[in-house]
PDB file of C-alpha atoms in Angstrom:
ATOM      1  CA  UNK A  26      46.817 145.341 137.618  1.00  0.00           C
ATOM      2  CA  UNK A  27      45.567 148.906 137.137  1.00  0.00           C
ATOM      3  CA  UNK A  28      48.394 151.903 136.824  1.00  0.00           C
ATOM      4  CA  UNK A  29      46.841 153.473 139.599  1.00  0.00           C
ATOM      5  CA  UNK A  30      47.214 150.616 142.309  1.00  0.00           C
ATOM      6  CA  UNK A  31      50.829 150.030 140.887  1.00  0.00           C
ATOM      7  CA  UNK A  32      51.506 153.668 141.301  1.00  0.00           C
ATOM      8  CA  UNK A  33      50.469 153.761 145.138  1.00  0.00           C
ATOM      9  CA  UNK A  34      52.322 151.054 145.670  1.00  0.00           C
ATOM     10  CA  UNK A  35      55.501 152.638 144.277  1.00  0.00           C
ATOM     11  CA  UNK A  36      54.645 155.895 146.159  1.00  0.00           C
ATOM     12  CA  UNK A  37      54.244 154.348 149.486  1.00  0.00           C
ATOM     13  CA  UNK A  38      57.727 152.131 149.071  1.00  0.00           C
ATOM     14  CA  UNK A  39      59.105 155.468 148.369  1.00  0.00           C
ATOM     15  CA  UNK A  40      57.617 157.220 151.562  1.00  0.00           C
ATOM     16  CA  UNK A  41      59.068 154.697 153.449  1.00  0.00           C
ATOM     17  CA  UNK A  42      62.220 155.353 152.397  1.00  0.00           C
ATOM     18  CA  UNK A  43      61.601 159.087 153.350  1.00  0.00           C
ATOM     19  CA  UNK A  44      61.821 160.425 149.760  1.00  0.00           C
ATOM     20  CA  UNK A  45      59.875 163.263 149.604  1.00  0.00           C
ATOM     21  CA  UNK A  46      60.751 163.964 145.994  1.00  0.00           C
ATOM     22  CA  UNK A  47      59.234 160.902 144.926  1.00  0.00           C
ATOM     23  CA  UNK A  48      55.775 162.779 145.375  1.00  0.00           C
ATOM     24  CA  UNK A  49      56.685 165.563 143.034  1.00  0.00           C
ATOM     25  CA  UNK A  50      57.350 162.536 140.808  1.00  0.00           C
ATOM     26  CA  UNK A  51      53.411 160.670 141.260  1.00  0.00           C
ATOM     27  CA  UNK A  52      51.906 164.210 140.808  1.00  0.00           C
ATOM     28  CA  UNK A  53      53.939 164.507 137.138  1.00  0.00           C
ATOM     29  CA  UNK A  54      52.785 161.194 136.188  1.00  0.00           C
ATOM     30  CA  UNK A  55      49.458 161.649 137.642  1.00  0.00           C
ATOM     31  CA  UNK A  56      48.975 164.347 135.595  1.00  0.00           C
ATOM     32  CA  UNK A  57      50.303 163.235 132.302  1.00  0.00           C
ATOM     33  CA  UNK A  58      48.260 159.793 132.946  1.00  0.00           C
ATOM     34  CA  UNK A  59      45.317 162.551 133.456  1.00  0.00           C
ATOM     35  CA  UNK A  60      45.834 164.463 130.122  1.00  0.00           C
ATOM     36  CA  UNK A  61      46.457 161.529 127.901  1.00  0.00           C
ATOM     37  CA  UNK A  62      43.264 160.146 129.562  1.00  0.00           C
ATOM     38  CA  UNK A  63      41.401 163.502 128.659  1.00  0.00           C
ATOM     39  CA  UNK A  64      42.775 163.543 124.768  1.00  0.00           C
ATOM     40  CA  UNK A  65      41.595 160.235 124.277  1.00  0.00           C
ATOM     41  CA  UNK A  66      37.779 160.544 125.121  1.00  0.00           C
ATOM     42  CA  UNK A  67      37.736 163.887 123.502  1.00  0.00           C
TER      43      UNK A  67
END
């Protein structure tokens, strides 16, 4: 199972539940999945 389909999972359990902050929370991890993606093909 790939990070990504785990994480949309997670993020639409948690829009069901109406937490908005949970987005804030996918966009963090998003982006630190992002950079350590970045600094390992450099």
């Amino acid at each position: 199972m790939s990070i990504s389909f785990w994480l949309a999972e997670w993020w639409s359990s948690q829009r069901r539940k109406g937490d908005d902050a949970s987005l804030c929370v996918l966009i963090y991890l998003f982006a630190y999945y992002l950079s350590t993606r970045i600094r390992q093909a450099s």
